C-alpha cells in the first residue's frame, strides 16, 4: 500500500437490521474508495453488548454482499480489540489527559453507542474535572463505578467536510471515553481503530457530525493521521423522520427474502445521489467511473410513494408499483 492510497471503512453496528438508508450510505462510502483505487475494511462495531442482537452481524454481512458491496479486509469485530482500547486509555492516563468522573451512570452507559442527531446532550459542566487520573485507582479499589472523561478546552474543531464543506464545532465539554470496569466508549473505539487501521477517509451519515470533533481530538492526541470526513444526508420517511432500525423501516433482509433484484435498488439509490436521470438495473461497480460526491443533494432524501413503494404483493392495483418494481 502506497502512503497516499485511500483507505476507507464500512462500519455497521449489529444492533438491528440494515435498511435502505444504510444501503445508500454504504454505497457512497464504497464508491468513494473504489473510484480512487483504494482499500476497504469491514469493521463490525459491536462493543455495545447490551444492544447487540444475535445474528445481526451476519445479516449485515449478507446484506452488503447482496448489494454487491465488497471489502478487502475483515470483518474485524471491535469486541475482540479491547486490549488496543485499554492501551490507548492507559496512555492518556499516564499523560494526565483524562480524569475519573462519578456523574450519572445512565450518561456513562450511553457512551458505548454512536450518538444520533440531537442526542449529544448539554455541555458537560466539569463537575469532576478537578480530579486527577490517579484518583481513578482509588475509586476502582473501593468498587465505585466511574467513567473516564477526556479533558478538552474551549477551542472549536474545524474540518473541510467532503460532502458538506467547511464545518466548525465545539466538543461539548469533557467527554466520556470509557467506564470502569473497563468498557470503551464509541468515541474511543472508533478513533483507536481508525488510527491503527490507517483509515484515511470516512464517509458516513450526517447524524454523526457531532462525533467528528471529538474523534479528531482523540486522533490528534494519539499523534495519528486524521481522516478526511464526509457526512451524507440521511434518508427520511414520508413524515420527515429519519429511517431507523427500531421503527420497522424498510429492511434489506426483507427485500432479499422477497426476491428483489438488488441491481434495481442500486440504480434507484444512484439516482437519489444525482448520478443518473432514470432508474436502471446496475451494480455498484457500474457507478465507479460516474461517481461524484458533489452531486449528492445537501438535504435529506425522502423515501415516499410513488418514488418508493412499500414491500407488498405483486397484485397491486393498476398503476400502483410494488417493491418488485424498484
Short mmCIF file of the C-alpha atoms (twelve columns), coordinates in Angstrom:
data_MODEL
# 
_entry.id   MODEL 
# 
loop_
_atom_site.group_PDB 
_atom_site.id 
_atom_site.type_symbol 
_atom_site.label_atom_id 
_atom_site.label_alt_id 
_atom_site.label_comp_id 
_atom_site.label_asym_id 
_atom_site.label_seq_id 
_atom_site.Cartn_x 
_atom_site.Cartn_y 
_atom_site.Cartn_z 
_atom_site.pdbx_PDB_model_num 
ATOM 1   C CA . UNK A 1   0.000   0.000   0.000   1 
ATOM 2   C CA . UNK A 2   1.420   3.370   -1.001  1 
ATOM 3   C CA . UNK A 3   1.316   6.188   1.591   1 
ATOM 4   C CA . UNK A 4   -1.246  8.142   -0.430  1 
ATOM 5   C CA . UNK A 5   -3.614  5.271   -1.145  1 
ATOM 6   C CA . UNK A 6   -7.135  5.841   0.152   1 
ATOM 7   C CA . UNK A 7   -8.194  3.552   2.995   1 
ATOM 8   C CA . UNK A 8   -11.859 3.562   3.914   1 
ATOM 9   C CA . UNK A 9   -14.075 1.510   6.153   1 
ATOM 10  C CA . UNK A 10  -17.594 0.132   6.258   1 
ATOM 11  C CA . UNK A 11  -18.671 0.011   9.883   1 
ATOM 12  C CA . UNK A 12  -22.133 -1.423  10.576  1 
ATOM 13  C CA . UNK A 13  -23.266 -1.824  14.176  1 
ATOM 14  C CA . UNK A 14  -25.175 -5.096  14.763  1 
ATOM 15  C CA . UNK A 15  -27.984 -3.559  16.797  1 
ATOM 16  C CA . UNK A 16  -30.679 -4.335  14.241  1 
ATOM 17  C CA . UNK A 17  -31.276 -4.951  10.556  1 
ATOM 18  C CA . UNK A 18  -29.815 -2.656  7.914   1 
ATOM 19  C CA . UNK A 19  -32.348 -0.610  5.952   1 
ATOM 20  C CA . UNK A 20  -32.440 1.346   2.698   1 
ATOM 21  C CA . UNK A 21  -30.816 4.375   4.326   1 
ATOM 22  C CA . UNK A 22  -27.829 2.280   5.354   1 
ATOM 23  C CA . UNK A 23  -27.596 0.894   1.825   1 
ATOM 24  C CA . UNK A 24  -27.363 4.417   0.401   1 
ATOM 25  C CA . UNK A 25  -24.641 5.467   2.840   1 
ATOM 26  C CA . UNK A 26  -22.608 2.288   2.346   1 
ATOM 27  C CA . UNK A 27  -22.900 2.625   -1.435  1 
ATOM 28  C CA . UNK A 28  -21.469 6.156   -1.292  1 
ATOM 29  C CA . UNK A 29  -18.706 5.100   1.120   1 
ATOM 30  C CA . UNK A 30  -17.802 2.144   -1.109  1 
ATOM 31  C CA . UNK A 31  -17.722 4.231   -4.281  1 
ATOM 32  C CA . UNK A 32  -15.689 6.981   -2.610  1 
ATOM 33  C CA . UNK A 33  -12.916 4.426   -2.070  1 
ATOM 34  C CA . UNK A 34  -13.262 2.217   -5.154  1 
ATOM 35  C CA . UNK A 35  -13.369 5.222   -7.503  1 
ATOM 36  C CA . UNK A 36  -9.876  6.126   -6.261  1 
ATOM 37  C CA . UNK A 37  -8.437  2.613   -6.319  1 
ATOM 38  C CA . UNK A 38  -8.386  2.421   -2.530  1 
ATOM 39  C CA . UNK A 39  -8.722  -0.294  0.080   1 
ATOM 40  C CA . UNK A 40  -11.816 -1.045  2.170   1 
ATOM 41  C CA . UNK A 41  -12.036 -2.511  5.659   1 
ATOM 42  C CA . UNK A 42  -15.213 -4.082  7.044   1 
ATOM 43  C CA . UNK A 43  -15.420 -3.355  10.763  1 
ATOM 44  C CA . UNK A 44  -18.267 -4.610  12.951  1 
ATOM 45  C CA . UNK A 45  -18.838 -2.036  15.709  1 
ATOM 46  C CA . UNK A 46  -20.170 -4.358  18.394  1 
ATOM 47  C CA . UNK A 47  -18.774 -3.010  21.685  1 
ATOM 48  C CA . UNK A 48  -22.234 -2.055  22.966  1 
ATOM 49  C CA . UNK A 49  -23.010 -5.578  24.173  1 
ATOM 50  C CA . UNK A 50  -26.354 -4.600  25.673  1 
ATOM 51  C CA . UNK A 51  -27.730 -3.561  22.288  1 
ATOM 52  C CA . UNK A 52  -26.106 -6.141  20.008  1 
ATOM 53  C CA . UNK A 53  -28.685 -8.522  18.555  1 
ATOM 54  C CA . UNK A 54  -27.863 -12.180 17.851  1 
ATOM 55  C CA . UNK A 55  -27.313 -12.774 14.153  1 
ATOM 56  C CA . UNK A 56  -27.290 -9.064  13.249  1 
ATOM 57  C CA . UNK A 57  -23.605 -9.011  12.279  1 
ATOM 58  C CA . UNK A 58  -24.048 -12.000 9.975   1 
ATOM 59  C CA . UNK A 59  -27.167 -10.392 8.483   1 
ATOM 60  C CA . UNK A 60  -25.303 -7.128  7.805   1 
ATOM 61  C CA . UNK A 61  -22.538 -9.038  6.009   1 
ATOM 62  C CA . UNK A 62  -25.161 -10.860 3.926   1 
ATOM 63  C CA . UNK A 63  -26.913 -7.567  3.119   1 
ATOM 64  C CA . UNK A 64  -23.694 -5.942  1.890   1 
ATOM 65  C CA . UNK A 65  -22.821 -8.965  -0.228  1 
ATOM 66  C CA . UNK A 66  -26.355 -8.969  -1.691  1 
ATOM 67  C CA . UNK A 67  -25.916 -5.335  -2.716  1 
ATOM 68  C CA . UNK A 68  -22.610 -6.125  -4.423  1 
ATOM 69  C CA . UNK A 69  -20.543 -4.181  -1.896  1 
ATOM 70  C CA . UNK A 70  -17.249 -5.912  -1.111  1 
ATOM 71  C CA . UNK A 71  -14.206 -5.221  1.048   1 
ATOM 72  C CA . UNK A 72  -10.512 -6.076  1.181   1 
ATOM 73  C CA . UNK A 73  -10.033 -6.780  4.894   1 
ATOM 74  C CA . UNK A 74  -12.328 -8.064  7.594   1 
ATOM 75  C CA . UNK A 75  -14.788 -8.486  9.047   1 
ATOM 76  C CA . UNK A 76  -12.962 -7.167  12.109  1 
ATOM 77  C CA . UNK A 77  -15.040 -7.166  15.301  1 
ATOM 78  C CA . UNK A 78  -14.427 -4.377  17.789  1 
ATOM 79  C CA . UNK A 79  -15.419 -6.739  20.591  1 
ATOM 80  C CA . UNK A 80  -12.106 -8.573  20.036  1 
ATOM 81  C CA . UNK A 81  -9.969  -5.433  20.265  1 
ATOM 82  C CA . UNK A 82  -10.331 -4.324  23.893  1 
ATOM 83  C CA . UNK A 83  -6.588  -4.673  24.508  1 
ATOM 84  C CA . UNK A 84  -5.958  -1.905  21.976  1 
ATOM 85  C CA . UNK A 85  -8.551  0.344   23.581  1 
ATOM 86  C CA . UNK A 86  -7.200  -0.264  27.082  1 
ATOM 87  C CA . UNK A 87  -3.662  0.511   25.921  1 
ATOM 88  C CA . UNK A 88  -4.796  3.856   24.483  1 
ATOM 89  C CA . UNK A 89  -6.620  4.729   27.709  1 
ATOM 90  C CA . UNK A 90  -3.578  3.889   29.830  1 
ATOM 91  C CA . UNK A 91  -1.517  6.198   27.641  1 
ATOM 92  C CA . UNK A 92  -3.948  9.048   28.238  1 
ATOM 93  C CA . UNK A 93  -3.982  8.294   31.982  1 
ATOM 94  C CA . UNK A 94  -0.186  8.480   32.097  1 
ATOM 95  C CA . UNK A 95  -0.251  11.835  30.339  1 
ATOM 96  C CA . UNK A 96  -2.976  13.263  32.575  1 
ATOM 97  C CA . UNK A 97  -5.339  13.771  29.641  1 
ATOM 98  C CA . UNK A 98  -8.258  12.024  31.355  1 
ATOM 99  C CA . UNK A 99  -9.853  12.015  34.792  1 
ATOM 100 C CA . UNK A 100 -12.374 9.833   36.659  1 
ATOM 101 C CA . UNK A 101 -15.977 11.035  36.723  1 
ATOM 102 C CA . UNK A 102 -18.730 9.758   39.019  1 
ATOM 103 C CA . UNK A 103 -21.641 11.538  37.357  1 
ATOM 104 C CA . UNK A 104 -24.816 9.662   36.412  1 
ATOM 105 C CA . UNK A 105 -24.398 6.058   35.329  1 
ATOM 106 C CA . UNK A 106 -27.069 6.490   32.629  1 
ATOM 107 C CA . UNK A 107 -24.859 9.042   30.892  1 
ATOM 108 C CA . UNK A 108 -21.825 6.818   31.305  1 
ATOM 109 C CA . UNK A 109 -23.559 3.785   29.792  1 
ATOM 110 C CA . UNK A 110 -24.880 5.763   26.805  1 
ATOM 111 C CA . UNK A 111 -21.286 6.467   25.770  1 
ATOM 112 C CA . UNK A 112 -20.886 2.958   24.283  1 
ATOM 113 C CA . UNK A 113 -23.266 3.740   21.416  1 
ATOM 114 C CA . UNK A 114 -22.887 6.064   18.471  1 
ATOM 115 C CA . UNK A 115 -24.993 9.152   19.207  1 
ATOM 116 C CA . UNK A 116 -27.794 10.236  16.895  1 
ATOM 117 C CA . UNK A 117 -28.606 13.769  15.869  1 
ATOM 118 C CA . UNK A 118 -29.943 15.699  18.857  1 
ATOM 119 C CA . UNK A 119 -28.638 13.157  21.388  1 
ATOM 120 C CA . UNK A 120 -25.261 14.698  22.140  1 
ATOM 121 C CA . UNK A 121 -26.748 16.377  25.199  1 
ATOM 122 C CA . UNK A 122 -25.785 19.530  27.071  1 
ATOM 123 C CA . UNK A 123 -22.200 20.665  27.537  1 
ATOM 124 C CA . UNK A 124 -20.588 18.848  30.452  1 
ATOM 125 C CA . UNK A 125 -20.088 21.416  33.261  1 
ATOM 126 C CA . UNK A 126 -16.815 19.913  34.513  1 
ATOM 127 C CA . UNK A 127 -18.176 18.682  37.839  1 
ATOM 128 C CA . UNK A 128 -15.350 16.158  38.289  1 
ATOM 129 C CA . UNK A 129 -12.623 17.995  36.349  1 
ATOM 130 C CA . UNK A 130 -10.590 18.771  39.476  1 
ATOM 131 C CA . UNK A 131 -9.881  15.063  39.950  1 
ATOM 132 C CA . UNK A 132 -6.563  13.580  38.917  1 
ATOM 133 C CA . UNK A 133 -6.128  10.406  36.905  1 
ATOM 134 C CA . UNK A 134 -4.571  8.744   39.962  1 
ATOM 135 C CA . UNK A 135 -7.874  9.050   41.839  1 
ATOM 136 C CA . UNK A 136 -9.339  6.512   39.444  1 
ATOM 137 C CA . UNK A 137 -7.172  3.814   41.044  1 
ATOM 138 C CA . UNK A 138 -8.697  4.557   44.447  1 
ATOM 139 C CA . UNK A 139 -12.248 4.596   43.066  1 
ATOM 140 C CA . UNK A 140 -11.669 1.247   41.372  1 
ATOM 141 C CA . UNK A 141 -10.226 -0.253  44.578  1 
ATOM 142 C CA . UNK A 142 -13.309 0.876   46.500  1 
ATOM 143 C CA . UNK A 143 -15.666 -0.593  43.885  1 
ATOM 144 C CA . UNK A 144 -17.146 2.766   42.926  1 
ATOM 145 C CA . UNK A 145 -18.421 2.923   39.342  1 
ATOM 146 C CA . UNK A 146 -16.977 5.773   37.316  1 
ATOM 147 C CA . UNK A 147 -16.177 6.906   33.812  1 
ATOM 148 C CA . UNK A 148 -13.041 8.343   32.273  1 
ATOM 149 C CA . UNK A 149 -13.503 11.770  30.710  1 
ATOM 150 C CA . UNK A 150 -11.139 13.257  28.166  1 
ATOM 151 C CA . UNK A 151 -10.010 16.782  29.054  1 
ATOM 152 C CA . UNK A 152 -10.862 19.431  26.479  1 
ATOM 153 C CA . UNK A 153 -10.732 23.192  26.248  1 
ATOM 154 C CA . UNK A 154 -12.808 25.946  24.690  1 
ATOM 155 C CA . UNK A 155 -11.276 25.590  21.249  1 
ATOM 156 C CA . UNK A 156 -13.550 24.636  18.381  1 
ATOM 157 C CA . UNK A 157 -12.576 21.961  15.883  1 
ATOM 158 C CA . UNK A 158 -12.893 22.522  12.161  1 
ATOM 159 C CA . UNK A 159 -12.592 20.335  9.090   1 
ATOM 160 C CA . UNK A 160 -13.394 20.584  5.394   1 
ATOM 161 C CA . UNK A 161 -16.166 18.038  5.010   1 
ATOM 162 C CA . UNK A 162 -16.087 16.105  1.729   1 
ATOM 163 C CA . UNK A 163 -19.865 16.447  1.352   1 
ATOM 164 C CA . UNK A 164 -20.975 19.404  3.480   1 
ATOM 165 C CA . UNK A 165 -17.963 21.700  3.070   1 
ATOM 166 C CA . UNK A 166 -16.257 23.640  5.904   1 
ATOM 167 C CA . UNK A 167 -17.617 22.783  9.367   1 
ATOM 168 C CA . UNK A 168 -16.584 24.042  12.792  1 
ATOM 169 C CA . UNK A 169 -17.932 22.538  16.005  1 
ATOM 170 C CA . UNK A 170 -17.339 22.599  19.728  1 
ATOM 171 C CA . UNK A 171 -16.605 19.482  21.763  1 
ATOM 172 C CA . UNK A 172 -19.422 19.813  24.276  1 
ATOM 173 C CA . UNK A 173 -17.055 19.855  27.189  1 
ATOM 174 C CA . UNK A 174 -15.007 16.970  28.598  1 
ATOM 175 C CA . UNK A 175 -16.473 13.783  27.138  1 
ATOM 176 C CA . UNK A 176 -16.648 10.143  28.224  1 
ATOM 177 C CA . UNK A 177 -14.222 7.711   26.602  1 
ATOM 178 C CA . UNK A 178 -14.586 4.649   28.865  1 
ATOM 179 C CA . UNK A 179 -16.131 3.361   32.060  1 
ATOM 180 C CA . UNK A 180 -14.845 1.060   34.762  1 
ATOM 181 C CA . UNK A 181 -14.955 -1.930  34.983  1 
ATOM 182 C CA . UNK A 182 -13.401 -1.295  31.589  1 
ATOM 183 C CA . UNK A 183 -15.800 -0.676  28.740  1 
ATOM 184 C CA . UNK A 184 -14.677 1.623   25.923  1 
ATOM 185 C CA . UNK A 185 -16.957 4.290   24.510  1 
ATOM 186 C CA . UNK A 186 -17.911 4.573   20.876  1 
ATOM 187 C CA . UNK A 187 -15.638 7.604   20.507  1 
ATOM 188 C CA . UNK A 188 -12.605 5.782   21.906  1 
ATOM 189 C CA . UNK A 189 -13.040 2.573   19.915  1 
ATOM 190 C CA . UNK A 190 -13.670 4.305   16.600  1 
ATOM 191 C CA . UNK A 191 -10.732 6.686   16.996  1 
ATOM 192 C CA . UNK A 192 -8.260  3.991   18.062  1 
ATOM 193 C CA . UNK A 193 -9.350  1.674   15.267  1 
ATOM 194 C CA . UNK A 194 -9.169  4.382   12.603  1 
ATOM 195 C CA . UNK A 195 -5.643  5.193   13.814  1 
ATOM 196 C CA . UNK A 196 -4.392  1.589   13.948  1 
ATOM 197 C CA . UNK A 197 -6.056  0.581   10.681  1 
ATOM 198 C CA . UNK A 198 -4.659  3.552   8.796   1 
ATOM 199 C CA . UNK A 199 -8.076  4.868   7.751   1 
ATOM 200 C CA . UNK A 200 -7.700  7.984   5.602   1 
ATOM 201 C CA . UNK A 201 -11.311 8.582   4.517   1 
ATOM 202 C CA . UNK A 202 -14.583 8.263   6.415   1 
ATOM 203 C CA . UNK A 203 -17.975 8.577   4.679   1 
ATOM 204 C CA . UNK A 204 -20.968 8.213   6.996   1 
ATOM 205 C CA . UNK A 205 -24.381 9.656   7.868   1 
ATOM 206 C CA . UNK A 206 -24.627 13.309  8.882   1 
ATOM 207 C CA . UNK A 207 -26.138 12.339  12.239  1 
ATOM 208 C CA . UNK A 208 -22.536 11.646  13.269  1 
ATOM 209 C CA . UNK A 209 -21.282 15.179  12.617  1 
ATOM 210 C CA . UNK A 210 -21.321 15.930  16.392  1 
ATOM 211 C CA . UNK A 211 -18.937 12.991  16.952  1 
ATOM 212 C CA . UNK A 212 -16.353 14.176  14.446  1 
ATOM 213 C CA . UNK A 213 -14.681 16.945  16.504  1 
ATOM 214 C CA . UNK A 214 -14.270 14.529  19.405  1 
ATOM 215 C CA . UNK A 215 -12.735 11.867  17.193  1 
ATOM 216 C CA . UNK A 216 -10.414 14.421  15.609  1 
ATOM 217 C CA . UNK A 217 -9.225  15.491  19.057  1 
ATOM 218 C CA . UNK A 218 -8.621  11.890  20.137  1 
ATOM 219 C CA . UNK A 219 -6.718  11.105  16.944  1 
ATOM 220 C CA . UNK A 220 -4.568  14.187  17.420  1 
ATOM 221 C CA . UNK A 221 -3.780  13.051  20.969  1 
ATOM 222 C CA . UNK A 222 -2.687  9.687   19.536  1 
ATOM 223 C CA . UNK A 223 -0.483  11.528  17.032  1 
ATOM 224 C CA . UNK A 224 -2.356  9.674   14.298  1 
ATOM 225 C CA . UNK A 225 -3.397  10.828  10.860  1 
ATOM 226 C CA . UNK A 226 -6.834  12.455  10.861  1 
ATOM 227 C CA . UNK A 227 -9.018  11.051  8.049   1 
ATOM 228 C CA . UNK A 228 -10.899 13.158  5.540   1 
ATOM 229 C CA . UNK A 229 -14.520 13.098  6.717   1 
ATOM 230 C CA . UNK A 230 -17.673 13.296  4.634   1 
ATOM 231 C CA . UNK A 231 -21.204 13.262  6.059   1 
ATOM 232 C CA . UNK A 232 -24.074 12.130  3.873   1 
ATOM 233 C CA . UNK A 233 -27.634 13.450  4.412   1 
ATOM 234 C CA . UNK A 234 -29.893 10.769  5.868   1 
ATOM 235 C CA . UNK A 235 -32.964 9.163   4.365   1 
ATOM 236 C CA . UNK A 236 -36.312 10.248  5.809   1 
ATOM 237 C CA . UNK A 237 -39.765 8.716   5.634   1 
ATOM 238 C CA . UNK A 238 -42.932 10.444  4.443   1 
ATOM 239 C CA . UNK A 239 -43.380 12.072  7.872   1 
ATOM 240 C CA . UNK A 240 -39.921 13.622  7.810   1 
ATOM 241 C CA . UNK A 241 -38.403 11.179  10.300  1 
ATOM 242 C CA . UNK A 242 -35.077 9.552   9.577   1 
ATOM 243 C CA . UNK A 243 -35.197 5.843   8.855   1 
ATOM 244 C CA . UNK A 244 -34.171 3.865   11.917  1 
ATOM 245 C CA . UNK A 245 -33.520 0.244   12.798  1 
ATOM 246 C CA . UNK A 246 -36.043 0.358   15.608  1 
ATOM 247 C CA . UNK A 247 -39.152 1.528   13.764  1 
ATOM 248 C CA . UNK A 248 -39.759 -1.105  11.101  1 
ATOM 249 C CA . UNK A 249 -38.251 0.905   8.256   1 
ATOM 250 C CA . UNK A 250 -37.713 -0.973  5.024   1 
ATOM 251 C CA . UNK A 251 -35.089 -3.586  5.810   1 
ATOM 252 C CA . UNK A 252 -32.648 -5.032  3.318   1 
ATOM 253 C CA . UNK A 253 -33.243 -8.517  4.689   1 
ATOM 254 C CA . UNK A 254 -36.948 -8.212  3.829   1 
ATOM 255 C CA . UNK A 255 -36.105 -7.138  0.280   1 
ATOM 256 C CA . UNK A 256 -33.646 -10.008 -0.054  1 
ATOM 257 C CA . UNK A 257 -36.180 -12.526 1.183   1 
ATOM 258 C CA . UNK A 258 -38.807 -11.141 -1.199  1 
ATOM 259 C CA . UNK A 259 -36.543 -11.858 -4.146  1 
ATOM 260 C CA . UNK A 260 -35.980 -8.209  -5.087  1 
ATOM 261 C CA . UNK A 261 -33.262 -7.685  -7.685  1 
ATOM 262 C CA . UNK A 262 -30.565 -5.713  -5.804  1 
ATOM 263 C CA . UNK A 263 -29.477 -4.083  -9.065  1 
ATOM 264 C CA . UNK A 264 -32.781 -2.222  -9.179  1 
ATOM 265 C CA . UNK A 265 -32.192 -0.921  -5.674  1 
ATOM 266 C CA . UNK A 266 -28.626 0.168   -6.539  1 
ATOM 267 C CA . UNK A 267 -29.880 2.040   -9.610  1 
ATOM 268 C CA . UNK A 268 -32.570 3.700   -7.519  1 
ATOM 269 C CA . UNK A 269 -30.087 4.777   -4.844  1 
ATOM 270 C CA . UNK A 270 -27.694 6.078   -7.500  1 
ATOM 271 C CA . UNK A 271 -30.440 8.295   -8.885  1 
ATOM 272 C CA . UNK A 272 -31.091 9.673   -5.385  1 
ATOM 273 C CA . UNK A 273 -27.432 10.792  -5.318  1 
ATOM 274 C CA . UNK A 274 -27.785 12.674  -8.589  1 
ATOM 275 C CA . UNK A 275 -25.785 10.281  -10.766 1 
ATOM 276 C CA . UNK A 276 -28.480 9.274   -13.296 1 
ATOM 277 C CA . UNK A 277 -31.713 10.517  -14.828 1 
ATOM 278 C CA . UNK A 278 -33.547 7.226   -14.599 1 
ATOM 279 C CA . UNK A 279 -33.841 4.018   -12.647 1 
ATOM 280 C CA . UNK A 280 -31.905 1.248   -14.341 1 
ATOM 281 C CA . UNK A 281 -30.613 -2.085  -13.030 1 
ATOM 282 C CA . UNK A 282 -26.953 -1.717  -12.142 1 
ATOM 283 C CA . UNK A 283 -24.271 -2.950  -9.778  1 
ATOM 284 C CA . UNK A 284 -22.111 -0.710  -7.566  1 
ATOM 285 C CA . UNK A 285 -19.201 -1.196  -9.983  1 
ATOM 286 C CA . UNK A 286 -21.247 0.337   -12.794 1 
ATOM 287 C CA . UNK A 287 -21.010 3.681   -10.983 1 
ATOM 288 C CA . UNK A 288 -17.280 3.817   -10.247 1 
ATOM 289 C CA . UNK A 289 -16.466 5.989   -13.255 1 
ATOM 290 C CA . UNK A 290 -19.529 8.213   -12.774 1 
ATOM 291 C CA . UNK A 291 -19.243 8.698   -9.019  1 
ATOM 292 C CA . UNK A 292 -19.290 12.314  -7.831  1 
ATOM 293 C CA . UNK A 293 -19.651 13.370  -4.205  1 
ATOM 294 C CA . UNK A 294 -20.614 16.923  -5.156  1 
ATOM 295 C CA . UNK A 295 -23.734 15.632  -6.928  1 
ATOM 296 C CA . UNK A 296 -25.305 14.368  -3.686  1 
ATOM 297 C CA . UNK A 297 -28.152 16.719  -2.695  1 
ATOM 298 C CA . UNK A 298 -27.458 18.566  0.582   1 
ATOM 299 C CA . UNK A 299 -30.903 17.903  2.041   1 
ATOM 300 C CA . UNK A 300 -32.263 14.583  3.418   1 
ATOM 301 C CA . UNK A 301 -33.644 12.240  0.810   1 
ATOM 302 C CA . UNK A 302 -37.309 11.433  1.414   1 
ATOM 303 C CA . UNK A 303 -38.455 7.904   0.703   1 
ATOM 304 C CA . UNK A 304 -42.150 8.234   -0.134  1 
ATOM 305 C CA . UNK A 305 -44.630 6.858   -2.686  1 
ATOM 306 C CA . UNK A 306 -44.725 6.915   -5.631  1 
ATOM 307 C CA . UNK A 307 -40.912 7.099   -5.598  1 
ATOM 308 C CA . UNK A 308 -40.614 4.177   -3.180  1 
ATOM 309 C CA . UNK A 309 -43.409 1.631   -2.761  1 
ATOM 310 C CA . UNK A 310 -43.746 -0.331  0.470   1 
ATOM 311 C CA . UNK A 311 -42.953 -4.013  0.377   1 
ATOM 312 C CA . UNK A 312 -46.173 -5.554  -0.842  1 
ATOM 313 C CA . UNK A 313 -47.740 -8.135  -3.102  1 
ATOM 314 C CA . UNK A 314 -47.372 -8.496  -6.806  1 
ATOM 315 C CA . UNK A 315 -51.133 -7.987  -7.180  1 
ATOM 316 C CA . UNK A 316 -51.201 -4.235  -6.655  1 
ATOM 317 C CA . UNK A 317 -53.940 -2.210  -8.377  1 
ATOM 318 C CA . UNK A 318 -53.206 -0.959  -11.878 1 
ATOM 319 C CA . UNK A 319 -50.760 1.928   -11.831 1 
ATOM 320 C CA . UNK A 320 -49.528 1.193   -8.315  1 
ATOM 321 C CA . UNK A 321 -45.975 -0.103  -8.053  1 
ATOM 322 C CA . UNK A 322 -44.816 -2.667  -5.538  1 
ATOM 323 C CA . UNK A 323 -41.373 -3.366  -4.161  1 
ATOM 324 C CA . UNK A 324 -40.769 -5.634  -7.149  1 
ATOM 325 C CA . UNK A 325 -40.891 -2.504  -9.328  1 
ATOM 326 C CA . UNK A 326 -37.953 -0.817  -7.562  1 
# 
